[in-house]
Coordinates of C-alpha atoms in Angstrom, one line a residue:
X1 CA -51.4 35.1 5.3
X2 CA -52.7 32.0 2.9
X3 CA -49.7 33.5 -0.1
X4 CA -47.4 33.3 2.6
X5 CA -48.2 29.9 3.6
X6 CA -48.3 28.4 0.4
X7 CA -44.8 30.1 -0.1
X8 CA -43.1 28.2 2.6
X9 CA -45.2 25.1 2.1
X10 CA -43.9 25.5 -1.9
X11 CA -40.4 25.7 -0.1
X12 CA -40.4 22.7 2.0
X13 CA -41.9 20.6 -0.9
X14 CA -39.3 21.9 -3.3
X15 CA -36.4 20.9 -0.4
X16 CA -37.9 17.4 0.0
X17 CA -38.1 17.1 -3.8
X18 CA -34.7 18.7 -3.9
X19 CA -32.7 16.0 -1.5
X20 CA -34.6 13.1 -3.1
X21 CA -32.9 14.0 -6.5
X22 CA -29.5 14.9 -4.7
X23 CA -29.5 11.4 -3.2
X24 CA -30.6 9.6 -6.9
X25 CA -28.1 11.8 -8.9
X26 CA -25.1 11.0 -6.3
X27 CA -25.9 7.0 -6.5
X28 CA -26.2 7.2 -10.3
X29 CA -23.2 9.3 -11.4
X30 CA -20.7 7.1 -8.9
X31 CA -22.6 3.8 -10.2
X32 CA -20.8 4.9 -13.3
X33 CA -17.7 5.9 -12.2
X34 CA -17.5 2.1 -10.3
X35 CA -18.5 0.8 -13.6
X36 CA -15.6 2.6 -16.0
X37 CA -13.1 1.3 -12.5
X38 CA -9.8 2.4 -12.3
X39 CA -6.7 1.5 -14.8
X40 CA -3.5 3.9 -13.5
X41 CA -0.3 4.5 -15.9
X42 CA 2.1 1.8 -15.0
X43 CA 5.3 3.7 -14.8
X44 CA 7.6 1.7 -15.5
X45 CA 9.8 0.9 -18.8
X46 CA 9.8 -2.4 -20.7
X47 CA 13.0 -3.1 -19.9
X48 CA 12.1 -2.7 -16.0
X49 CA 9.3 -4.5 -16.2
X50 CA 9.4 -8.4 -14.3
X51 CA 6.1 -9.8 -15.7
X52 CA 5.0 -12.4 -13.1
X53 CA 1.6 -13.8 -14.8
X54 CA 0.4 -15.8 -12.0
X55 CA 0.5 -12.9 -9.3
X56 CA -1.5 -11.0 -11.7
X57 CA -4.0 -13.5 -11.9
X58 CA -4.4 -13.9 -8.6
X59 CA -5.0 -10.1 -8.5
X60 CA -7.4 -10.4 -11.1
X61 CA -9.6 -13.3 -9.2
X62 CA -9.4 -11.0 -5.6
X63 CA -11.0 -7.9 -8.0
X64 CA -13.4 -10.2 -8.9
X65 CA -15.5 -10.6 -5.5
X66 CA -18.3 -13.1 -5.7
X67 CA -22.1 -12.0 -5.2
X68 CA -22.3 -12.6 -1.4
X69 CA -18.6 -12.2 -0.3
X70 CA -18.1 -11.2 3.3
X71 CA -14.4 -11.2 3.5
X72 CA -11.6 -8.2 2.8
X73 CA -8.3 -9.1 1.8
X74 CA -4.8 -8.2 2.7
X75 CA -1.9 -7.9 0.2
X76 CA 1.5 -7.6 1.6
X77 CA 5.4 -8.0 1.0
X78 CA 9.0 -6.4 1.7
X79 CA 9.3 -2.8 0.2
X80 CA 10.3 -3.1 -3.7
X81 CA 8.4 -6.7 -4.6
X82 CA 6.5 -5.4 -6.8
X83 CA 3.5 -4.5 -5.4
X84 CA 2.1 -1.7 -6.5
X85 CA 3.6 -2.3 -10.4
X86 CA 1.7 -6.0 -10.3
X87 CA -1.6 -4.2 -8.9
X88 CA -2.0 -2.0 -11.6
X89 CA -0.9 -4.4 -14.4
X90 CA -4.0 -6.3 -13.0
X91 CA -6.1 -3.1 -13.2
X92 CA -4.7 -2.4 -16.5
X93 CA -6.2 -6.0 -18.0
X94 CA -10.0 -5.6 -16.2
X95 CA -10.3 -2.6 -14.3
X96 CA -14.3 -2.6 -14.1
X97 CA -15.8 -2.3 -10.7
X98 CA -12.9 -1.2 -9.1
X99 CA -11.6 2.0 -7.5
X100 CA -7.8 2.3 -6.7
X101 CA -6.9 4.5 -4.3
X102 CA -3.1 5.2 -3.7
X103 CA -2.7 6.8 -0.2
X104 CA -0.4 9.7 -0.9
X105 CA 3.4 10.4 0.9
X106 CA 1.8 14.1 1.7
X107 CA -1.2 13.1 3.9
X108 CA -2.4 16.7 3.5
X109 CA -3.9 15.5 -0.2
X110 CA -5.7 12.7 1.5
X111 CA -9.2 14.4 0.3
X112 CA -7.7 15.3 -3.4
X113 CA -6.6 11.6 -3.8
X114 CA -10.0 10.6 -3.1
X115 CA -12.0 13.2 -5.3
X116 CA -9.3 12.3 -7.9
X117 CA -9.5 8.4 -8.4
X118 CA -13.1 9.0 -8.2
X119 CA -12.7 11.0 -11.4
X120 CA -12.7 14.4 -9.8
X121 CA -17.1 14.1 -9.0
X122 CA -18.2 17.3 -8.4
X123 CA -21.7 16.4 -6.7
X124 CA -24.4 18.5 -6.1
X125 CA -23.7 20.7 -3.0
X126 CA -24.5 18.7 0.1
X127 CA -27.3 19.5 2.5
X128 CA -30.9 20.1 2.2
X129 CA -32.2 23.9 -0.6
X130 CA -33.4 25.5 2.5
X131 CA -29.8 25.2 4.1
X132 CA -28.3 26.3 1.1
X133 CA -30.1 29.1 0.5
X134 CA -29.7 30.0 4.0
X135 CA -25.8 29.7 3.5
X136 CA -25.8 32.4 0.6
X137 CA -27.7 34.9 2.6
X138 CA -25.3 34.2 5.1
X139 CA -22.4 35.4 2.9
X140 CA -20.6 31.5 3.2
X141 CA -18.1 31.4 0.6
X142 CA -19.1 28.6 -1.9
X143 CA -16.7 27.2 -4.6
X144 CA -17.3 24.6 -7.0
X145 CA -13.4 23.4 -7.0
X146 CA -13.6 22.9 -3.2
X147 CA -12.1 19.3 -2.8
X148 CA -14.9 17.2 -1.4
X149 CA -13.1 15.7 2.3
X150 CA -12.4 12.1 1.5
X151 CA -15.2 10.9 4.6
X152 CA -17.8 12.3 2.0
X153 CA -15.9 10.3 -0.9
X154 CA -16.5 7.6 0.8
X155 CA -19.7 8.1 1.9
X156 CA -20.5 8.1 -1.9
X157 CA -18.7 5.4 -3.3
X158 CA -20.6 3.7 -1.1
X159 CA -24.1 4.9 -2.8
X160 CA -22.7 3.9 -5.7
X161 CA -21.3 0.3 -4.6
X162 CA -25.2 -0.2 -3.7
X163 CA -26.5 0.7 -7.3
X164 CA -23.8 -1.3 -9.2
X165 CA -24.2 -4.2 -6.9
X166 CA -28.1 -3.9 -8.0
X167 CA -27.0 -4.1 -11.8
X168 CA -24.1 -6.5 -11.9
X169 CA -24.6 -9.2 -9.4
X170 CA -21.7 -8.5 -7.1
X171 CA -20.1 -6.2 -4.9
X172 CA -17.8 -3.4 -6.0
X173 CA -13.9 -3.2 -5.0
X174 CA -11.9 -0.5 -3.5
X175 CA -8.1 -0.7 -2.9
X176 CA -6.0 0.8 -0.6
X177 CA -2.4 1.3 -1.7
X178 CA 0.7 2.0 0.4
X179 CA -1.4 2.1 3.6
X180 CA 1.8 2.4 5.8
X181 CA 2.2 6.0 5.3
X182 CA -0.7 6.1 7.4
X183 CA 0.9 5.2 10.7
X184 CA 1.7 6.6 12.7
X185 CA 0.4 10.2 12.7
X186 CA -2.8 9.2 10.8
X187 CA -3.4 5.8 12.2
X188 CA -7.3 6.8 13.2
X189 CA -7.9 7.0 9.5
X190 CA -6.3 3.4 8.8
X191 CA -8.8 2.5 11.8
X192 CA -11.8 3.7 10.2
X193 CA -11.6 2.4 7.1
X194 CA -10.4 -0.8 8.0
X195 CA -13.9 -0.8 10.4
X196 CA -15.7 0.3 7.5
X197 CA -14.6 -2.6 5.0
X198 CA -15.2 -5.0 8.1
X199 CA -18.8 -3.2 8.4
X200 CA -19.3 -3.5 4.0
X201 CA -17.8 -6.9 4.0
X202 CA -20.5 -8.2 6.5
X203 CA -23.3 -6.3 4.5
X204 CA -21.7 -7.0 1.3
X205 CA -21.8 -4.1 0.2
X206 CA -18.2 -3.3 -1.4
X207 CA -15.2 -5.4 -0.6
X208 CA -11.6 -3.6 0.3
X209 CA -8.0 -4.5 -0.5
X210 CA -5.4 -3.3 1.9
X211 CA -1.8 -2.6 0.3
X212 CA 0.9 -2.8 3.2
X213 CA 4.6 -3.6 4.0
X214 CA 5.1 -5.8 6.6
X215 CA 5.5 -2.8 8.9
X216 CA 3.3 -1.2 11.8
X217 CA 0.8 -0.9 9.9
X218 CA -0.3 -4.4 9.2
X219 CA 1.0 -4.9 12.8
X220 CA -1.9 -2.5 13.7
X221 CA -4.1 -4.1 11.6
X222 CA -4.3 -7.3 13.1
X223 CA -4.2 -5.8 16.7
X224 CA -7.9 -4.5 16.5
X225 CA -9.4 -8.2 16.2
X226 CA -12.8 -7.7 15.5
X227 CA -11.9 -5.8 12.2
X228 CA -9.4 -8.4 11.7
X229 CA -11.7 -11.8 11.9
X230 CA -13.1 -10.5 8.3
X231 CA -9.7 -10.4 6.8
X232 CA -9.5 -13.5 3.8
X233 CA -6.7 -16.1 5.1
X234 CA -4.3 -16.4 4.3
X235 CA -2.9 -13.1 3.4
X236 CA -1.8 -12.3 -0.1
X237 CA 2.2 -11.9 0.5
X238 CA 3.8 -11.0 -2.1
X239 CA 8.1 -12.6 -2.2
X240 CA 11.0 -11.5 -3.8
X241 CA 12.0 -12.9 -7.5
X242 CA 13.8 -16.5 -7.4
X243 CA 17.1 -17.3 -8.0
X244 CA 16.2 -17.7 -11.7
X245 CA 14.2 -15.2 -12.3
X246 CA 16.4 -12.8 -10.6
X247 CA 19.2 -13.8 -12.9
X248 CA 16.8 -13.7 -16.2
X249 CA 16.2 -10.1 -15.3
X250 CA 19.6 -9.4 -15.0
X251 CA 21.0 -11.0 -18.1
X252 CA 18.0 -11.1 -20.4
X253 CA 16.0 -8.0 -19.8
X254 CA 18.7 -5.6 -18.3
X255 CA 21.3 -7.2 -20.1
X256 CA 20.3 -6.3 -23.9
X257 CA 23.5 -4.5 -25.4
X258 CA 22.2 -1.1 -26.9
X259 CA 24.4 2.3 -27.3
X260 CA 23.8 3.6 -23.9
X261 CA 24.2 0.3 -21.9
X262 CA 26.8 -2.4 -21.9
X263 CA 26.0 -6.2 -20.9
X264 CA 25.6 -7.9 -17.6
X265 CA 26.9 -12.0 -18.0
X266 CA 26.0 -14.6 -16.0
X267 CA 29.7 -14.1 -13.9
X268 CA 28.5 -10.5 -12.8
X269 CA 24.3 -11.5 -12.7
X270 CA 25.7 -14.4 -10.2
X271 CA 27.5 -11.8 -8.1
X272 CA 24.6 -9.0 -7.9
X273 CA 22.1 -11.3 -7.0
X274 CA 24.0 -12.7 -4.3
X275 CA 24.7 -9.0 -3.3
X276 CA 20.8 -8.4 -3.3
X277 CA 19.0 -11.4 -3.8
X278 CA 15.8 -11.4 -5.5
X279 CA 14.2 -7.8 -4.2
X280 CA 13.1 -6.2 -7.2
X281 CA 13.6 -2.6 -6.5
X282 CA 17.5 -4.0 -5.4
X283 CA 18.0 -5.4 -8.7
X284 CA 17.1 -2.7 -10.6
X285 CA 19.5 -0.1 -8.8
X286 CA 21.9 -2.6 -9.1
X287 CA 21.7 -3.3 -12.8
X288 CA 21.8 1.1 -13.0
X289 CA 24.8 1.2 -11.2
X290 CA 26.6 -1.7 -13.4
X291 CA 24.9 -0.7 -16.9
X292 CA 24.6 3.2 -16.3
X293 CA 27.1 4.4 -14.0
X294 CA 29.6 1.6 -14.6
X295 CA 30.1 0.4 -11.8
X296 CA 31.8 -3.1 -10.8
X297 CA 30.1 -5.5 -8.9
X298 CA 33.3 -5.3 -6.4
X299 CA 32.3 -1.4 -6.2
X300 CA 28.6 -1.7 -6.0
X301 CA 29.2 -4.3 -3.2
X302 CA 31.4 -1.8 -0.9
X303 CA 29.2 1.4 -1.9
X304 CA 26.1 -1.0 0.1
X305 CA 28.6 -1.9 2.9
X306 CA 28.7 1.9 3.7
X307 CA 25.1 2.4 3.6
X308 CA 24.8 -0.9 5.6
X309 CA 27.4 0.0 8.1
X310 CA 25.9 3.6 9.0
X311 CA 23.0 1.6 9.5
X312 CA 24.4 -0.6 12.4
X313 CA 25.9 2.3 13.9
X314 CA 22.2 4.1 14.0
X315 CA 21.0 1.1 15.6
X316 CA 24.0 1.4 18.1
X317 CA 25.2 -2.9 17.4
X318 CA 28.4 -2.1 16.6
X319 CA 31.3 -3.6 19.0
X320 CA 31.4 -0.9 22.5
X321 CA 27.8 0.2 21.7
X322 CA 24.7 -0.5 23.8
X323 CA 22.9 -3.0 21.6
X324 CA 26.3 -4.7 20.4
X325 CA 25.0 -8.4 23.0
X326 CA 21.7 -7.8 21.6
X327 CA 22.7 -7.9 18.3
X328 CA 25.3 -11.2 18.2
X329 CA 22.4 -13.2 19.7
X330 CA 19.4 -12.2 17.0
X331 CA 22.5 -12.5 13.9
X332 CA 23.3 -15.7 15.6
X333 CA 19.9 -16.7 15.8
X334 CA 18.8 -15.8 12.1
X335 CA 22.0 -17.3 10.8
X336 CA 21.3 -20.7 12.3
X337 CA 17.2 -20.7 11.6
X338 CA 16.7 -17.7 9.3
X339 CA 13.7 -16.1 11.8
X340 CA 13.5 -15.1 15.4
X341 CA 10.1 -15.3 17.0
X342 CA 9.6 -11.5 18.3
X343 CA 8.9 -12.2 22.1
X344 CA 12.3 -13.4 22.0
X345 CA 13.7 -10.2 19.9
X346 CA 12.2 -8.0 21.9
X347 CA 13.4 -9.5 25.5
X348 CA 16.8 -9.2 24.5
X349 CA 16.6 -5.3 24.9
X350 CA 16.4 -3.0 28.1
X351 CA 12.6 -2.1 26.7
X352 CA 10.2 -2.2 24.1
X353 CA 11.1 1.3 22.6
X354 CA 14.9 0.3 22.2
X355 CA 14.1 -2.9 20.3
X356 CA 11.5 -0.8 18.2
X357 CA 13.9 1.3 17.1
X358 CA 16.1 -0.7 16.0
X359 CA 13.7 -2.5 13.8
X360 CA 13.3 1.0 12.1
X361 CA 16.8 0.4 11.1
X362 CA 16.8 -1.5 7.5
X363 CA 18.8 -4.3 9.6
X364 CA 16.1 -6.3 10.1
X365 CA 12.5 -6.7 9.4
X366 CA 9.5 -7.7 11.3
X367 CA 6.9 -9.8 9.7
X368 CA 3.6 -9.1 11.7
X369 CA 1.7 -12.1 9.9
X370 CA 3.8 -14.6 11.3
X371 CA 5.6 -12.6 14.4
X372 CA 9.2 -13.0 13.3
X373 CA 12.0 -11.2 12.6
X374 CA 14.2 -11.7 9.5
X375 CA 17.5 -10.3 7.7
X376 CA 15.6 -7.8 6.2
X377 CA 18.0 -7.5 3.1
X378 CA 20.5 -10.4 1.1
X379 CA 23.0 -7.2 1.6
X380 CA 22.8 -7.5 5.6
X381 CA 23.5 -11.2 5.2
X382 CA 26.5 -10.3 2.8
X383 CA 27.9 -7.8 5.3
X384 CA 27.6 -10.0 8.3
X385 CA 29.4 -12.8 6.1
X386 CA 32.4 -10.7 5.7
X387 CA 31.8 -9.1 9.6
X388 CA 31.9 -12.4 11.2
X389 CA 34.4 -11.9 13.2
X390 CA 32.6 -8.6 14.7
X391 CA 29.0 -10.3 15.3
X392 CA 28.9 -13.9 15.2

């Protein structure tokens, strides 16, 4: 009887030994990985590129929490500012102490995103010896490429925030790209880990950057107030390009004569940007279409009326369709003071799902920071210009 004891008493030491070096290894080995940070590929050619020093800065200073920080931050703007292309030009300069994490269009790689920007970590199995002995004689199937489920991901970049806080002073950084293709169908996860950076921001443990549109989303976020009150104000927006720089771009980086491409002169750069205005994403379709496909600016302007006008007929505003009143009074409205306050948008339709889906249209565009609604395009103002007649 005594062998047998010993036996199971050399067991239970062996598992308690066993865990306590599971735990050290898995705060070590992501200590490093938080340390090395994250620098993506920036994707984007040199001619495509709109470098904008002082939003990368700004990036810079927000990756750069101070020791006791007990704030997370917000970064948000109009699809195709620039986002994403600014974020990892910032990363790409001083990525150290900071995960990025880009929320895929395929929610079914959640966990594979995660176990990827974490360098693809394969920690020791989980669980105490005992349990994983009793798991092989249990015939569980066990596979070292299993992708770890992005909770536990979490759960560890957390043990390593802890350690690196411990060595360098101040809190670790994880960002959240493109967090709209959370909602809705994944919301819950958008809930949880906006709780947990409220939670880490109070125990300044790691601080987290949310990447949004100004869609449903950040609408969401700011609904669940608690979470919100730890959000830094105000929030990072990100604009479109100016007037000048808009018409730089145009002439000075897309404009360069080479074999393939011809020029774009001020005359033609003055009539795309009124077009599109200063959207990024825009301009470079725009400048494509002229340089590439070649395009007129006449041509490229009624090619985006189509587009535009399929869209007012989804939204049902055209003249004999239900939301035809509706519309005239918000154009009206956003002609005279450029924004609508959106308890007056949303009274001017029969109910809430109606004016909804209308602002899933690309007609106009809901701002959840300030509760307005805009033009959400220079292209919808253009139309409705030469529409008058029909809506104003």
């Amino acid at each position: 009887m005594i062998p047998i004891k010993i036996s199971i008493g050399g067991f239970v030491l062996a598992d308690i030994f066993y865990t306590l070096y599971q735990d050290k290894f898995d705060k070590y080995y992501f200590s490093k990985v938080i340390e090395k940070g994250t620098q993506p590929e920036v994707n984007i050619s040199s001619l495509q590129y709109i470098s904008q020093p002082e939003i990368v800065e700004h990036f810079k200073r927000i990756f750069k929490p101070y020791k006791n920080q007990s704030l997370y931050h917000v970064i948000c703007g109009e699809r195709g500012t620039g986002k994403t292309t600014l974020i990892k030009a910032a990363l790409k300069e001083d990525g150290q102490g900071v995960i990025y994490i880009n929320i895929p269009t395929n929610l079914n790689k959640l966990d594979e995103t995660f176990n990827k920007a974490l360098k693809n970590f394969k920690i020791l199995p989980s669980g105490s010896l005992l349990k994983q002995i009793a798991q092989k004689i249990l015939y569980f199937k066990t596979n070292s490429k299993t992708v770890i489920k992005w909770e536990d991901n979490l759960e560890a970049f957390k043990n390593g925030a802890k350690r690196y806080k411990m060595k360098h002073g101040t809190p670790p950084v994880i960002i959240y790209d493109n967090v709209d293709r959370l909602v809705p169908k994944h919301a819950e996860v958008l809930d949880i880990l906006q709780e947990d950076a409220k939670d880490n921001a109070d125990d300044m443990k790691y601080i987290a950057v949310f990447v949004s549109n100004k869609t449903s989303a950040l609408k969401r976020m700011k609904s669940r107030t608690n979470a919100w009150t730890r959000v830094s104000k105000p929030v990072v927006e990100i604009n479109n390009l100016s007037k000048e720089e808009s018409i730089n771009y145009l002439v000075n980086k897309r404009g360069i004569k080479t074999m393939k491409e011809g020029k774009i002169d001020i005359t033609e750069a003055e009539k795309l940007y009124e077009l599109v205005g200063g959207c990024i994403m825009d301009l470079e379709a725009v400048a494509d279409e002229f340089l590439n496909l070649k395009q007129s600016s006449e041509e490229i302007k009624q090619q985006k009326f189509i587009e535009i006008d399929n869209e007012f007929n989804i939204a049902k505003l055209h003249k004999n369709q239900p939301n035809h009143e509706a519309g005239k009074h918000i154009i009206k409205t956003l002609n005279s003071n450029g924004m609508l306050d959106y308890l007056t948008y949303s009274k001017l339709f029969n109910n809430p799902e109606e004016a909804n889906k209308v602002l899933e249209t690309n007609i106009f565009a809901y701002n959840p920071i300030k509760n307005i609604i805009t033009f959400n395009s220079r292209a919808i103002e253009c139309y409705i210009r030469e529409n008058a007649g029909i809506f104003i």
